Coordinates of N, CA, C and O in Angstrom, one line a residue:
M1 N 0.8 -1.2 0.0 CA 0.0 0.0 0.0 C 0.9 1.2 0.0 O 1.9 1.3 0.6
R2 N 0.4 2.2 -0.7 CA 1.1 3.5 -0.7 C 0.2 4.5 0.0 O -1.0 4.5 -0.1
E3 N 0.9 5.4 0.7 CA 0.1 6.4 1.4 C 0.7 7.8 0.9 O 1.9 8.0 0.9
R4 N -0.2 8.6 0.6 CA 0.2 10.0 0.2 C 0.2 10.8 1.5 O -0.8 11.0 2.1
S5 N 1.4 11.3 1.9 CA 1.5 11.9 3.1 C 0.9 13.3 3.2 O 0.4 13.8 4.2
D6 N 0.7 13.9 2.0 CA 0.2 15.3 2.1 C -1.4 15.3 2.3 O -1.9 16.2 2.8
M7 N -2.0 14.1 2.0 CA -3.5 14.1 2.2 C -3.9 13.0 3.2 O -5.1 13.0 3.6
G8 N -3.0 12.1 3.6 CA -3.4 11.1 4.5 C -4.2 10.0 3.9 O -5.0 9.3 4.5
V9 N -4.2 9.9 2.6 CA -5.0 9.0 1.8 C -4.2 7.8 1.5 O -3.0 7.9 1.1
T10 N -4.7 6.6 1.6 CA -4.0 5.3 1.3 C -4.6 4.8 0.0 O -5.8 4.6 -0.2
F11 N -3.7 4.5 -0.9 CA -4.0 3.9 -2.2 C -3.6 2.5 -2.2 O -2.5 2.1 -1.7
L12 N -4.4 1.6 -2.8 CA -4.1 0.2 -3.0 C -3.3 0.0 -4.3 O -3.6 0.6 -5.3
T13 N -2.3 -0.8 -4.2 CA -1.6 -1.2 -5.4 C -2.3 -2.4 -6.0 O -3.2 -3.0 -5.3
T14 N -2.0 -2.8 -7.2 CA -2.6 -3.9 -7.8 C -2.3 -5.2 -7.0 O -3.2 -6.1 -6.8
Q15 N -1.1 -5.3 -6.5 CA -0.7 -6.5 -5.7 C -1.6 -6.5 -4.4 O -2.1 -7.6 -4.0
D16 N -1.8 -5.4 -3.8 CA -2.6 -5.3 -2.6 C -4.1 -5.7 -2.9 O -4.7 -6.5 -2.1
A17 N -4.6 -5.3 -4.0 CA -5.9 -5.6 -4.4 C -6.0 -7.1 -4.7 O -7.0 -7.8 -4.3
D18 N -5.0 -7.7 -5.3 CA -5.0 -9.1 -5.6 C -5.0 -9.9 -4.3 O -5.8 -10.9 -4.1
I19 N -4.2 -9.5 -3.3 CA -4.2 -10.2 -2.0 C -5.6 -10.1 -1.3 O -6.1 -11.1 -0.8
I20 N -6.2 -8.9 -1.3 CA -7.5 -8.7 -0.7 C -8.5 -9.6 -1.4 O -9.3 -10.3 -0.8
N21 N -8.5 -9.7 -2.7 CA -9.4 -10.5 -3.5 C -9.2 -12.0 -3.2 O -10.2 -12.7 -3.0
T22 N -8.0 -12.4 -3.0 CA -7.7 -13.8 -2.7 C -8.3 -14.1 -1.3 O -8.9 -15.1 -1.1
K23 N -8.0 -13.2 -0.3 CA -8.6 -13.4 1.0 C -10.1 -13.4 1.0 O -10.7 -14.2 1.7
L24 N -10.7 -12.5 0.3 CA -12.2 -12.5 0.2 C -12.7 -13.8 -0.4 O -13.7 -14.3 0.0
G25 N -12.0 -14.3 -1.4 CA -12.4 -15.6 -2.0 C -12.3 -16.7 -1.0 O -13.2 -17.6 -1.0
Q26 N -11.2 -16.7 -0.3 CA -11.1 -17.8 0.8 C -12.2 -17.6 1.8 O -12.7 -18.6 2.3
L27 N -12.5 -16.4 2.2 CA -13.5 -16.2 3.2 C -14.9 -16.7 2.6 O -15.6 -17.3 3.4
Q28 N -15.1 -16.4 1.4 CA -16.4 -16.9 0.8 C -16.5 -18.4 0.7 O -17.5 -19.0 1.0
E29 N -15.4 -19.0 0.4 CA -15.3 -20.5 0.4 C -15.6 -21.0 1.8 O -16.4 -22.0 2.0
T30 N -15.0 -20.4 2.9 CA -15.3 -20.8 4.2 C -16.7 -20.6 4.6 O -17.3 -21.5 5.2
I31 N -17.3 -19.5 4.2 CA -18.7 -19.2 4.5 C -19.6 -20.3 3.8 O -20.5 -20.8 4.4
D32 N -19.3 -20.6 2.6 CA -20.1 -21.6 1.8 C -20.0 -23.0 2.5 O -21.0 -23.7 2.6
K33 N -18.8 -23.3 3.0 CA -18.6 -24.6 3.7 C -19.4 -24.6 5.0 O -20.1 -25.6 5.4
L34 N -19.4 -23.5 5.7 CA -20.2 -23.4 7.0 C -21.7 -23.5 6.7 O -22.4 -24.1 7.4
I35 N -22.1 -22.8 5.6 CA -23.6 -22.9 5.2 C -23.9 -24.4 4.9 O -25.0 -24.9 5.3
G36 N -23.1 -25.1 4.2 CA -23.3 -26.5 3.9 C -23.4 -27.3 5.1 O -24.2 -28.2 5.3
T37 N -22.4 -27.1 6.0 CA -22.4 -27.8 7.3 C -23.7 -27.5 8.1 O -24.3 -28.5 8.6
T38 N -24.1 -26.3 8.1 CA -25.3 -25.9 8.9 C -26.5 -26.6 8.2 O -27.4 -27.1 9.0
D39 N -26.6 -26.6 6.9 CA -27.7 -27.3 6.2 C -27.7 -28.8 6.6 O -28.8 -29.3 6.9
R40 N -26.6 -29.4 6.6 CA -26.5 -30.8 7.0 C -26.9 -31.1 8.4 O -27.6 -32.0 8.7
L41 N -26.5 -30.2 9.3 CA -26.9 -30.3 10.7 C -28.4 -30.1 10.9 O -29.0 -30.9 11.6
V42 N -29.0 -29.2 10.2 CA -30.4 -29.0 10.3 C -31.1 -30.2 9.8 O -32.1 -30.7 10.4
S43 N -30.6 -30.7 8.7 CA -31.2 -31.9 8.1 C -31.1 -33.1 9.1 O -32.1 -33.9 9.3
S44 N -30.0 -33.2 9.7 CA -29.8 -34.3 10.7 C -30.7 -34.1 11.9 O -31.3 -35.1 12.4
V45 N -30.8 -32.9 12.4 CA -31.7 -32.7 13.5 C -33.2 -33.0 13.1 O -33.9 -33.6 13.9
N46 N -33.6 -32.6 11.9 CA -34.9 -32.9 11.5 C -35.1 -34.4 11.4 O -36.2 -35.0 11.7
S47 N -34.1 -35.1 10.9 CA -34.2 -36.6 10.8 C -34.3 -37.2 12.2 O -35.1 -38.1 12.4
L48 N -33.5 -36.7 13.1 CA -33.6 -37.2 14.5 C -34.9 -36.9 15.1 O -35.5 -37.8 15.8
D49 N -35.5 -35.8 14.9 CA -36.8 -35.5 15.4 C -37.9 -36.4 14.8 O -38.7 -36.9 15.5
G50 N -37.8 -36.7 13.5 CA -38.7 -37.6 12.9 C -38.5 -39.0 13.4 O -39.5 -39.7 13.7
L51 N -37.3 -39.4 13.6 CA -37.0 -40.7 14.2 C -37.5 -40.8 15.7 O -38.1 -41.8 16.1
R52 N -37.3 -39.8 16.4 CA -37.8 -39.7 17.8 C -39.4 -39.8 17.8 O -39.9 -40.6 18.6
R53 N -40.0 -39.1 16.9 CA -41.5 -39.3 16.8 C -41.9 -40.7 16.5 O -42.9 -41.2 17.0
Y54 N -41.2 -41.3 15.5 CA -41.5 -42.6 15.1 C -41.4 -43.6 16.2 O -42.2 -44.5 16.4
I55 N -40.3 -43.5 16.9 CA -40.0 -44.4 18.1 C -41.1 -44.2 19.1 O -41.6 -45.2 19.7
G56 N -41.5 -42.9 19.4 CA -42.6 -42.7 20.3 C -43.9 -43.3 19.9 O -44.6 -43.9 20.7
E57 N -44.2 -43.2 18.6 CA -45.4 -43.9 18.1 C -45.3 -45.4 18.3 O -46.3 -46.0 18.7
M58 N -44.2 -46.0 18.0 CA -44.0 -47.4 18.1 C -44.2 -47.8 19.6 O -44.8 -48.9 19.9
E59 N -43.6 -47.0 20.5 CA -43.7 -47.3 21.9 C -45.2 -47.3 22.3 O -45.6 -48.2 23.1
E60 N -45.9 -46.3 21.9 CA -47.3 -46.2 22.2 C -48.1 -47.4 21.7 O -48.9 -48.0 22.4
R61 N -47.8 -47.8 20.4 CA -48.5 -49.0 19.9 C -48.2 -50.2 20.7 O -49.0 -51.1 21.0
M62 N -46.9 -50.4 21.1 CA -46.5 -51.6 21.9 C -47.2 -51.5 23.2 O -47.7 -52.6 23.7
D63 N -47.2 -50.3 23.9 CA -47.9 -50.2 25.2 C -49.3 -50.6 25.0 O -49.8 -51.4 25.9
M64 N -50.0 -50.2 24.0 CA -51.4 -50.5 23.8 C -51.6 -52.0 23.6 O -52.5 -52.6 24.1
K65 N -50.7 -52.5 22.8 CA -50.8 -54.0 22.5 C -50.7 -54.8 23.7 O -51.5 -55.7 24.0
Y66 N -49.6 -54.5 24.5 CA -49.4 -55.3 25.7 C -50.4 -55.0 26.8 O -50.8 -55.8 27.6
K67 N -50.9 -53.7 26.8 CA -52.0 -53.4 27.8 C -53.2 -54.2 27.5 O -53.8 -54.8 28.4
R68 N -53.6 -54.3 26.2 CA -54.8 -55.1 25.9 C -54.5 -56.6 26.2 O -55.4 -57.2 26.8
K69 N -53.3 -57.0 25.9 CA -53.0 -58.5 26.2 C -53.1 -58.7 27.7 O -53.7 -59.7 28.1
Y70 N -52.4 -57.9 28.5 CA -52.4 -58.1 29.9 C -53.8 -57.9 30.6 O -54.1 -58.5 31.5
E71 N -54.5 -56.9 30.0 CA -55.8 -56.7 30.6 C -56.7 -57.9 30.4 O -57.5 -58.3 31.2
A72 N -56.6 -58.5 29.2 CA -57.3 -59.7 28.9 C -57.0 -60.8 29.9 O -57.8 -61.5 30.4
Q73 N -55.7 -61.0 30.1 CA -55.2 -62.0 31.1 C -55.7 -61.7 32.5 O -56.2 -62.6 33.2
I74 N -55.6 -60.5 32.9 CA -56.1 -60.1 34.2 C -57.6 -60.3 34.3 O -58.1 -60.9 35.3
N75 N -58.4 -60.0 33.3 CA -59.8 -60.2 33.3 C -60.1 -61.7 33.4 O -61.1 -62.1 34.1
R76 N -59.4 -62.5 32.7 CA -59.6 -64.0 32.8 C -59.3 -64.5 34.2 O -60.1 -65.3 34.7
L77 N -58.2 -64.0 34.8 CA -57.9 -64.4 36.1 C -59.0 -64.0 37.1 O -59.3 -64.7 38.0
K78 N -59.4 -62.7 37.0 CA -60.5 -62.3 37.9 C -61.7 -63.1 37.7 O -62.4 -63.4 38.7
A79 N -62.1 -63.4 36.5 CA -63.3 -64.2 36.2 C -63.1 -65.6 36.9 O -64.1 -66.1 37.5
R80 N -62.0 -66.2 36.8 CA -61.7 -67.5 37.5 C -61.8 -67.4 39.0 O -62.4 -68.2 39.7
H81 N -61.2 -66.3 39.5 CA -61.2 -66.0 40.9 C -62.6 -65.8 41.5 O -63.0 -66.4 42.5
Y82 N -63.4 -65.0 40.8 CA -64.8 -64.8 41.2 C -65.7 -66.0 41.1 O -66.7 -66.1 41.8
K83 N -65.4 -66.9 40.2 CA -66.2 -68.1 40.0 C -66.0 -69.0 41.3 O -67.0 -69.7 41.6
K84 N -64.9 -68.9 41.9 CA -64.6 -69.7 43.1 C -65.5 -69.3 44.3 O -65.7 -70.1 45.2
Y85 N -65.9 -68.0 44.3 CA -66.6 -67.5 45.5 C -68.1 -67.4 45.2 O -68.8 -67.0 44.6

């Protein structure tokens, strides 16, 4: 960089501009990578939420299935027990 001392103004040389452009390009690449990573993280979180909901639904179905099964067994046992008295 060159500075003109009489005005306090700094002028860029072509080499300085090239360095700045290179750094800006590297910064843009880094930002693009971060955006891609963020998108993948959001997608993963959404997938995990979907999986969590699916597991919850399956647990509810299993609970209902076994509840009905055990209620039926309990009712049969009660019926046998009350027949004795």
